[in-house]
XYZ file of N, CA and C in Angstrom:
471
model
N 104.401 94.021 118.095
C 104.656 95.103 117.143
C 103.315 95.662 116.669
N 103.239 96.967 116.637
C 102.027 97.621 116.143
C 101.929 97.407 114.628
N 100.758 96.972 114.173
C 100.564 96.710 112.742
C 100.381 98.011 111.974
N 100.912 98.024 110.751
C 100.719 99.148 109.838
C 99.581 98.796 108.886
N 99.125 99.772 108.112
C 98.096 99.494 107.102
C 98.573 98.432 106.116
N 99.856 98.477 105.761
C 100.413 97.479 104.832
C 100.224 96.081 105.426
N 100.558 95.912 106.693
C 100.419 94.605 107.348
C 98.959 94.179 107.412
N 98.070 95.128 107.691
C 96.637 94.800 107.742
C 96.129 94.355 106.370
N 96.589 95.015 105.314
C 96.196 94.621 103.946
C 96.699 93.209 103.652
N 97.962 92.936 104.006
C 98.523 91.599 103.767
C 97.757 90.543 104.566
N 97.404 90.852 105.810
C 96.604 89.928 106.633
C 95.245 89.670 105.986
N 94.598 90.753 105.540
C 93.261 90.654 104.940
C 93.288 89.778 103.681
N 94.369 89.908 102.895
C 94.488 89.142 101.646
C 95.123 87.767 101.879
N 95.414 87.469 103.162
C 96.019 86.192 103.552
C 97.350 85.933 102.833
N 98.144 86.998 102.716
C 99.471 86.896 102.103
C 100.495 86.772 103.235
N 101.256 85.672 103.248
C 102.235 85.500 104.317
C 103.388 86.508 104.200
N 103.802 87.041 105.341
C 104.900 88.011 105.377
C 105.582 87.936 106.736
N 106.782 88.483 106.780
C 107.514 88.598 108.036
C 107.710 90.082 108.308
N 107.250 90.564 109.468
C 107.450 91.985 109.808
C 108.794 92.195 110.511
N 109.361 93.370 110.328
C 110.601 93.758 111.002
C 110.441 95.167 111.544
N 111.142 95.420 112.635
C 111.139 96.741 113.243
C 112.591 97.146 113.488
N 112.902 98.414 113.311
C 114.252 98.927 113.541
C 114.131 100.378 113.990
N 115.254 100.977 114.361
C 115.239 102.358 114.861
C 114.756 103.323 113.787
N 113.861 104.203 114.172
C 113.347 105.203 113.230
C 114.410 106.216 112.830
N 115.556 106.198 113.513
C 116.656 107.100 113.158
C 117.355 106.647 111.879
N 117.167 105.392 111.506
C 117.821 104.842 110.322
C 116.876 104.971 109.145
N 117.291 105.739 108.136
C 116.395 105.921 106.988
C 117.007 105.514 105.656
N 118.333 105.286 105.594
C 118.853 104.905 104.276
C 118.790 103.387 104.137
N 118.399 102.971 102.952
C 118.086 101.571 102.680
C 119.205 100.590 102.933
N 120.436 100.942 102.573
C 121.541 100.003 102.773
C 121.807 99.786 104.260
N 121.666 100.832 105.069
C 121.827 100.678 106.522
C 120.715 99.807 107.092
N 119.496 99.991 106.598
C 118.366 99.177 107.051
C 118.621 97.709 106.715
N 119.080 97.445 105.496
C 119.390 96.067 105.096
C 120.434 95.465 106.039
N 121.458 96.238 106.376
C 122.516 95.749 107.271
C 121.963 95.465 108.670
N 121.150 96.382 109.202
C 120.559 96.203 110.532
C 119.696 94.941 110.574
N 118.933 94.711 109.515
C 118.035 93.554 109.461
C 118.747 92.285 108.999
N 120.055 92.417 108.706
C 120.857 91.292 108.213
C 120.267 90.721 106.918
N 119.884 91.619 106.017
C 119.285 91.240 104.730
C 120.215 91.643 103.596
N 120.142 90.906 102.497
C 120.902 91.215 101.290
C 120.381 92.537 100.727
N 121.259 93.555 100.520
C 120.773 94.817 99.955
C 120.180 94.652 98.552
N 120.564 93.584 97.847
C 119.978 93.325 96.528
C 118.518 92.878 96.643
N 118.140 92.356 97.820
C 116.778 91.866 98.041
C 115.994 92.785 98.986
N 116.564 93.959 99.250
C 115.896 94.971 100.069
C 115.563 96.132 99.137
N 114.297 96.504 99.076
C 113.837 97.441 98.058
C 113.335 98.754 98.649
N 113.469 99.814 97.842
C 112.938 101.131 98.195
C 111.862 101.490 97.178
N 110.930 102.316 97.598
C 109.796 102.721 96.762
C 109.986 104.180 96.370
N 110.044 104.427 95.061
C 110.282 105.775 94.533
C 109.065 106.242 93.748
N 108.637 107.467 94.006
C 107.466 108.015 93.327
C 107.930 109.108 92.373
N 107.434 109.037 91.155
C 107.876 109.942 90.091
C 106.676 110.587 89.407
N 107.004 111.552 88.544
C 105.983 112.174 87.699
C 106.516 112.188 86.273
N 105.643 111.819 85.347
C 106.024 111.791 83.940
C 105.786 113.133 83.271
N 106.320 113.284 82.065
C 106.125 114.511 81.283
C 104.632 114.794 81.088
N 103.821 113.740 81.094
C 102.368 113.879 80.915
C 101.678 114.398 82.181
N 102.413 114.407 83.313
C 101.817 114.796 84.586
C 101.314 113.613 85.387
N 101.357 112.418 84.791
C 100.901 111.195 85.461
C 101.988 110.700 86.413
N 101.578 110.145 87.562
C 102.537 109.637 88.540
C 102.793 108.148 88.337
N 104.018 107.741 88.659
C 104.449 106.352 88.553
C 105.241 105.992 89.799
N 105.186 104.709 90.151
C 105.938 104.207 91.298
C 106.930 103.163 90.790
N 108.173 103.273 91.268
C 109.218 102.314 90.905
C 109.794 101.742 92.188
N 109.941 100.424 92.224
C 110.447 99.732 93.409
C 111.765 99.075 93.005
N 112.860 99.554 93.610
C 114.206 99.150 93.187
C 115.060 98.752 94.396
N 116.089 97.930 94.162
C 116.980 97.567 95.271
C 117.615 98.809 95.899
N 117.813 98.752 97.228
C 118.340 99.917 97.943
C 119.764 100.276 97.526
N 120.489 99.318 96.960
C 121.877 99.586 96.567
C 121.999 99.942 95.087
N 120.880 100.254 94.452
C 120.886 100.646 93.043
C 120.126 101.962 92.879
N 120.339 102.592 91.745
C 119.657 103.859 91.449
C 118.695 103.656 90.291
N 117.572 104.341 90.361
C 116.607 104.310 89.266
C 117.216 105.006 88.058
N 117.158 104.361 86.913
C 117.595 104.963 85.657
C 116.369 105.659 85.066
N 116.356 106.986 85.122
C 115.168 107.740 84.702
C 114.811 107.511 83.240
N 115.820 107.321 82.391
C 115.541 107.065 80.961
C 114.894 105.696 80.764
N 115.457 104.680 81.409
C 114.863 103.326 81.299
C 113.457 103.322 81.881
N 113.299 103.998 83.013
C 111.990 104.034 83.672
C 110.961 104.717 82.772
N 111.343 105.846 82.178
C 110.427 106.571 81.284
C 110.034 105.694 80.101
N 111.011 105.007 79.527
C 110.740 104.132 78.379
C 109.780 103.013 78.784
N 109.975 102.467 79.981
C 109.130 101.374 80.472
C 107.669 101.788 80.580
N 107.417 103.035 81.004
C 106.034 103.492 81.174
C 105.559 104.361 80.004
N 106.331 104.374 78.931
C 105.992 105.089 77.685
C 105.800 106.585 77.900
N 106.747 107.186 78.640
C 106.758 108.641 78.849
C 107.997 109.200 78.156
N 107.913 110.478 77.729
C 109.107 111.143 77.171
C 110.192 111.245 78.218
N 109.762 111.587 79.444
C 110.708 111.708 80.550
C 109.949 111.540 81.855
N 110.695 111.225 82.911
C 110.118 111.219 84.250
C 111.102 111.888 85.198
N 110.579 112.351 86.307
C 111.410 112.980 87.341
C 110.869 112.549 88.695
N 111.730 112.583 89.701
C 111.294 112.290 91.060
C 110.336 113.407 91.496
N 109.305 113.054 92.269
C 108.426 114.112 92.782
C 109.142 114.823 93.933
N 108.689 116.017 94.236
C 109.253 116.757 95.367
C 108.812 116.072 96.661
N 109.701 116.064 97.645
C 109.431 115.373 98.900
C 108.132 115.856 99.551
N 107.845 117.155 99.458
C 106.639 117.695 100.095
C 105.357 117.197 99.411
N 105.469 116.678 98.189
C 104.305 116.158 97.464
C 103.984 114.708 97.830
N 104.933 114.025 98.472
C 104.790 112.595 98.723
C 103.595 112.268 99.620
N 103.490 112.900 100.782
C 102.414 112.591 101.730
C 101.023 112.858 101.148
N 100.778 114.065 100.570
C 99.422 114.288 100.025
C 99.070 113.335 98.876
N 100.081 112.918 98.107
C 99.830 112.060 96.949
C 99.624 110.604 97.340
N 100.480 110.105 98.250
C 100.494 108.669 98.545
C 99.945 108.304 99.917
N 99.981 109.257 100.846
C 99.631 108.953 102.226
C 100.835 108.500 103.039
N 101.996 108.487 102.417
C 103.225 108.049 103.085
C 104.237 109.186 103.156
N 105.122 109.103 104.189
C 106.197 110.085 104.301
C 107.496 109.490 103.760
N 108.458 110.360 103.495
C 109.772 109.932 103.018
C 110.377 108.963 104.031
N 110.870 107.830 103.530
C 111.449 106.817 104.405
C 110.438 105.786 104.866
N 109.161 106.025 104.595
C 108.119 105.087 105.002
C 107.152 104.793 103.873
N 107.599 104.997 102.653
C 106.731 104.814 101.483
C 106.743 103.346 101.055
N 105.564 102.770 100.909
C 105.419 101.375 100.508
C 104.621 101.293 99.210
N 104.909 100.288 98.369
C 104.099 100.135 97.156
C 102.688 99.618 97.459
N 102.468 99.165 98.685
C 101.156 98.639 99.096
C 100.422 99.711 99.902
N 99.145 99.921 99.586
C 98.301 100.766 100.429
C 98.396 102.257 100.185
N 98.826 102.664 99.002
C 98.850 104.106 98.696
C 97.419 104.620 98.598
N 97.256 105.943 98.696
C 95.917 106.554 98.649
C 95.131 106.121 97.416
N 95.832 105.978 96.291
C 95.188 105.478 95.077
C 96.206 104.638 94.317
N 95.729 103.758 93.453
C 96.676 102.907 92.725
C 97.421 103.694 91.635
N 98.707 103.442 91.549
C 99.534 104.047 90.501
C 100.163 102.927 89.685
N 100.471 103.239 88.438
C 101.236 102.301 87.618
C 102.560 102.072 88.359
N 102.827 100.821 88.711
C 104.006 100.486 89.512
C 104.863 99.473 88.777
N 106.181 99.698 88.817
C 107.132 98.795 88.175
C 108.149 98.349 89.216
N 108.303 97.048 89.342
C 109.242 96.429 90.268
C 110.481 96.020 89.475
N 111.672 96.287 90.011
C 112.885 95.906 89.282
C 112.893 94.397 89.080
N 113.258 93.992 87.861
C 113.194 92.583 87.468
C 114.044 91.665 88.343
N 115.070 92.200 88.988
C 115.928 91.366 89.838
C 115.164 90.769 91.016
N 114.028 91.371 91.370
C 113.242 90.888 92.511
C 112.836 89.430 92.336
N 112.652 89.009 91.092
C 112.183 87.646 90.822
C 113.261 86.597 91.049
N 114.508 87.029 91.273
C 115.599 86.092 91.568
C 115.561 85.637 93.026
N 114.747 86.297 93.835
C 114.729 86.016 95.267
C 113.420 85.349 95.684
N 113.514 84.468 96.698
C 112.302 83.855 97.253
C 111.467 84.898 97.964
N 112.163 85.845 98.645
C 111.475 86.932 99.330
C 112.252 88.226 99.146
N 111.531 89.335 99.218
C 112.159 90.658 99.218
C 111.617 91.421 100.428
N 112.386 92.425 100.832
C 112.015 93.245 101.982
C 111.812 94.676 101.509
N 110.780 95.340 102.033
C 110.516 96.736 101.681
C 109.701 97.381 102.795
N 109.494 98.679 102.696
C 108.817 99.425 103.749
C 107.411 98.901 104.011
N 107.089 98.837 105.294
C 105.746 98.434 105.715
C 104.834 99.646 105.848
N 105.261 100.794 105.297
C 104.405 101.973 105.293
C 104.639 102.930 106.439
N 105.695 102.682 107.205
C 106.035 103.566 108.310
C 107.540 103.485 108.535
N 108.170 104.611 108.836
C 109.592 104.609 109.143
C 109.804 103.682 110.339
N 110.802 102.789 110.239
C 111.089 101.864 111.322
C 110.423 100.509 111.183
N 109.691 100.304 110.092
C 109.010 99.020 109.887
C 109.184 98.553 108.438
N 109.473 97.264 108.293
C 109.629 96.633 106.982
C 108.830 95.336 106.973
N 108.480 94.880 105.780
C 107.882 93.553 105.613
C 108.701 92.788 104.588
N 108.710 91.467 104.761
C 109.398 90.581 103.824
C 108.368 89.601 103.280
N 108.315 89.488 101.959
C 107.373 88.552 101.355
C 107.843 88.129 99.970
N 107.148 87.163 99.420
C 107.431 86.644 98.084
C 107.124 87.751 97.066
N 108.084 88.093 96.181
C 107.812 89.170 95.214
C 106.635 88.857 94.292
N 106.386 87.579 94.036
C 105.251 87.218 93.180
C 103.923 87.591 93.855
N 103.893 87.517 95.182
C 102.697 87.926 95.929
C 102.488 89.438 95.812
N 103.588 90.195 95.881
C 103.494 91.654 95.715
C 102.956 91.989 94.326
N 103.486 91.318 93.318
C 103.050 91.553 91.931
C 101.550 91.279 91.794
N 101.112 90.160 92.355
C 99.683 89.808 92.293
C 98.827 90.825 93.040
N 99.283 91.224 94.222
C 98.490 92.120 95.067
C 98.286 93.491 94.434
N 99.363 94.102 93.917
C 99.216 95.476 93.417
C 99.161 95.565 91.887
N 99.314 94.433 91.217
C 99.207 94.438 89.760
C 100.343 95.163 89.068
N 101.538 95.057 89.635
C 102.671 95.762 89.021
C 103.348 94.886 87.970
N 104.187 95.522 87.188
C 104.980 94.802 86.199
C 106.430 94.793 86.675
N 107.287 94.064 85.949
C 108.719 94.068 86.256
C 109.481 94.495 85.007
N 110.605 95.158 85.221
C 111.436 95.607 84.104
C 112.818 95.968 84.627
N 113.763 96.112 83.698
C 115.099 96.591 84.016
C 115.012 98.122 84.053
N 114.974 98.669 85.267
C 114.765 100.116 85.427
C 115.896 100.784 86.207
N 116.985 100.039 86.443
C 118.073 100.593 87.252
C 119.303 100.905 86.408
N 120.113 101.834 86.911
C 121.380 102.136 86.286
C 122.311 100.960 86.489
N 123.222 100.778 85.560
C 124.209 99.716 85.712
C 125.091 100.056 86.914
N 125.454 99.031 87.675
C 126.337 99.249 88.824
C 127.714 99.623 88.317
N 128.327 100.588 88.987
C 129.670 101.037 88.576
C 130.724 100.091 89.099
Protein backbone atom coordinates (compact mmCIF):
# COMPACT_ATOMS: atom_id res chain seq x y z
CA UNK A 1 0.00 0.00 0.00
CA UNK A 2 1.27 3.44 -0.89
CA UNK A 3 1.89 5.47 2.28
CA UNK A 4 0.12 8.78 2.86
CA UNK A 5 1.58 11.77 4.71
CA UNK A 6 -0.53 10.74 7.72
CA UNK A 7 1.12 7.29 7.73
CA UNK A 8 4.58 8.83 7.34
CA UNK A 9 3.93 11.14 10.31
CA UNK A 10 2.75 8.19 12.42
CA UNK A 11 5.85 6.19 11.39
CA UNK A 12 8.13 9.13 12.21
CA UNK A 13 6.55 9.52 15.67
CA UNK A 14 6.67 5.72 16.17
CA UNK A 15 2.91 5.56 16.76
CA UNK A 16 1.51 2.11 16.00
CA UNK A 17 -1.38 2.03 13.52
CA UNK A 18 -3.15 -0.27 11.11
CA UNK A 19 -3.66 1.01 7.55
CA UNK A 20 -6.72 0.14 5.45
CA UNK A 21 -7.51 0.61 1.79
CA UNK A 22 -10.92 0.57 0.10
CA UNK A 23 -12.53 1.70 -3.16
CA UNK A 24 -12.21 5.42 -3.80
CA UNK A 25 -15.82 5.32 -5.03
CA UNK A 26 -16.97 4.95 -1.42
CA UNK A 27 -17.01 8.28 0.39
CA UNK A 28 -19.69 8.13 3.08
CA UNK A 29 -18.40 7.13 6.48
CA UNK A 30 -20.98 4.52 7.42
CA UNK A 31 -20.36 2.63 4.15
CA UNK A 32 -16.61 2.80 4.77
CA UNK A 33 -17.10 1.40 8.29
CA UNK A 34 -19.18 -1.46 6.83
CA UNK A 35 -16.61 -2.23 4.10
CA UNK A 36 -13.80 -2.31 6.68
CA UNK A 37 -15.99 -4.33 9.08
CA UNK A 38 -15.57 -1.62 11.75
CA UNK A 39 -18.02 -0.30 14.33
CA UNK A 40 -19.45 2.99 12.96
CA UNK A 41 -19.26 4.35 16.53
CA UNK A 42 -15.46 3.85 16.38
CA UNK A 43 -15.07 5.14 12.82
CA UNK A 44 -14.59 8.90 12.72
CA UNK A 45 -14.92 11.72 10.19
CA UNK A 46 -13.02 15.01 10.25
CA UNK A 47 -15.09 18.19 9.90
CA UNK A 48 -13.62 21.65 9.36
CA UNK A 49 -15.55 24.70 10.51
CA UNK A 50 -15.26 28.45 10.86
CA UNK A 51 -16.27 30.40 13.93
CA UNK A 52 -18.01 33.77 14.14
CA UNK A 53 -14.53 35.19 14.86
CA UNK A 54 -13.25 33.88 11.50
CA UNK A 55 -11.02 31.31 13.23
CA UNK A 56 -11.09 27.72 11.93
CA UNK A 57 -11.76 24.65 14.07
CA UNK A 58 -11.61 20.92 13.41
CA UNK A 59 -14.08 18.45 14.92
CA UNK A 60 -13.63 14.68 14.73
CA UNK A 61 -16.89 12.79 15.25
CA UNK A 62 -18.28 9.27 14.70
CA UNK A 63 -19.48 8.70 11.13
CA UNK A 64 -22.96 7.76 12.35
CA UNK A 65 -23.44 10.99 14.31
CA UNK A 66 -23.82 14.65 13.40
CA UNK A 67 -21.86 17.57 14.77
CA UNK A 68 -24.01 19.72 17.04
CA UNK A 69 -22.99 23.23 15.95
CA UNK A 70 -24.20 24.82 19.21
CA UNK A 71 -22.29 22.37 21.42
CA UNK A 72 -19.24 22.70 19.20
CA UNK A 73 -19.34 26.51 19.33
CA UNK A 74 -19.69 26.44 23.12
CA UNK A 75 -16.74 24.02 23.38
CA UNK A 76 -14.43 26.39 21.49
CA UNK A 77 -15.92 29.55 23.06
CA UNK A 78 -17.41 30.95 19.83
CA UNK A 79 -20.82 32.62 19.42
CA UNK A 80 -21.45 30.32 16.50
CA UNK A 81 -19.69 28.05 14.04
CA UNK A 82 -20.51 26.86 10.55
CA UNK A 83 -19.10 24.24 8.21
CA UNK A 84 -16.60 25.70 5.74
CA UNK A 85 -17.43 25.61 2.04
CA UNK A 86 -16.12 22.51 0.30
CA UNK A 87 -14.00 24.59 -2.11
CA UNK A 88 -12.17 26.11 0.91
CA UNK A 89 -11.10 22.73 2.30
CA UNK A 90 -8.08 21.98 0.07
CA UNK A 91 -6.42 25.44 0.26
CA UNK A 92 -6.98 25.57 4.04
CA UNK A 93 -6.02 22.03 5.07
CA UNK A 94 -4.26 20.42 2.12
CA UNK A 95 -6.96 17.74 2.04
CA UNK A 96 -9.94 17.12 -0.24
CA UNK A 97 -13.48 16.22 0.79
CA UNK A 98 -13.59 12.56 1.79
CA UNK A 99 -9.86 12.47 2.51
CA UNK A 100 -9.55 14.97 5.35
CA UNK A 101 -7.55 13.77 8.36
CA UNK A 102 -6.94 15.49 11.71
CA UNK A 103 -3.25 14.60 11.26
CA UNK A 104 -0.96 16.49 8.88
CA UNK A 105 -3.03 19.55 7.98
CA UNK A 106 -1.19 22.51 6.42
CA UNK A 107 -1.23 24.21 9.83
CA UNK A 108 -2.43 23.21 13.28
CA UNK A 109 -6.02 24.06 14.17
CA UNK A 110 -7.84 23.84 17.47
CA UNK A 111 -9.20 20.29 17.22
CA UNK A 112 -11.87 18.57 19.31
CA UNK A 113 -12.40 14.81 19.28
CA UNK A 114 -15.80 13.46 20.34
CA UNK A 115 -15.55 12.14 23.89
CA UNK A 116 -16.93 8.73 22.89
CA UNK A 117 -13.58 7.99 21.22
CA UNK A 118 -12.08 7.24 24.63
CA UNK A 119 -14.44 4.26 25.07
CA UNK A 120 -12.55 2.40 22.34
CA UNK A 121 -9.09 0.81 22.30
CA UNK A 122 -8.73 2.03 18.72
CA UNK A 123 -10.57 4.33 16.34
CA UNK A 124 -10.46 4.52 12.55
CA UNK A 125 -10.32 7.72 10.49
CA UNK A 126 -9.04 9.06 7.18
CA UNK A 127 -5.38 8.55 6.38
CA UNK A 128 -5.43 11.79 4.38
CA UNK A 129 -6.53 10.38 1.04
CA UNK A 130 -9.83 9.06 -0.30
CA UNK A 131 -9.66 5.25 -0.14
CA UNK A 132 -7.30 5.07 2.83
CA UNK A 133 -7.94 4.90 6.58
CA UNK A 134 -5.78 4.37 9.66
CA UNK A 135 -6.71 2.75 12.95
CA UNK A 136 -4.96 3.71 16.16
CA UNK A 137 -5.35 4.32 19.88
CA UNK A 138 -7.34 7.57 20.37
CA UNK A 139 -5.00 8.56 23.21
CA UNK A 140 -2.13 8.52 20.70
CA UNK A 141 -4.10 10.83 18.39
CA UNK A 142 -4.77 13.20 21.30
CA UNK A 143 -1.07 13.25 22.21
CA UNK A 144 0.07 13.70 18.61
CA UNK A 145 -2.14 16.65 17.63
CA UNK A 146 -2.87 18.11 21.07
CA UNK A 147 -6.63 17.94 20.72
CA UNK A 148 -9.23 17.96 23.45
CA UNK A 149 -12.34 15.81 23.86
CA UNK A 150 -15.91 16.95 24.44
CA UNK A 151 -19.56 16.08 23.82
CA UNK A 152 -19.97 17.79 20.44
CA UNK A 153 -22.57 15.60 18.72
CA UNK A 154 -26.33 15.79 18.40
CA UNK A 155 -28.27 13.26 20.40
CA UNK A 156 -29.13 10.18 18.35
CA UNK A 157 -32.78 10.10 17.33
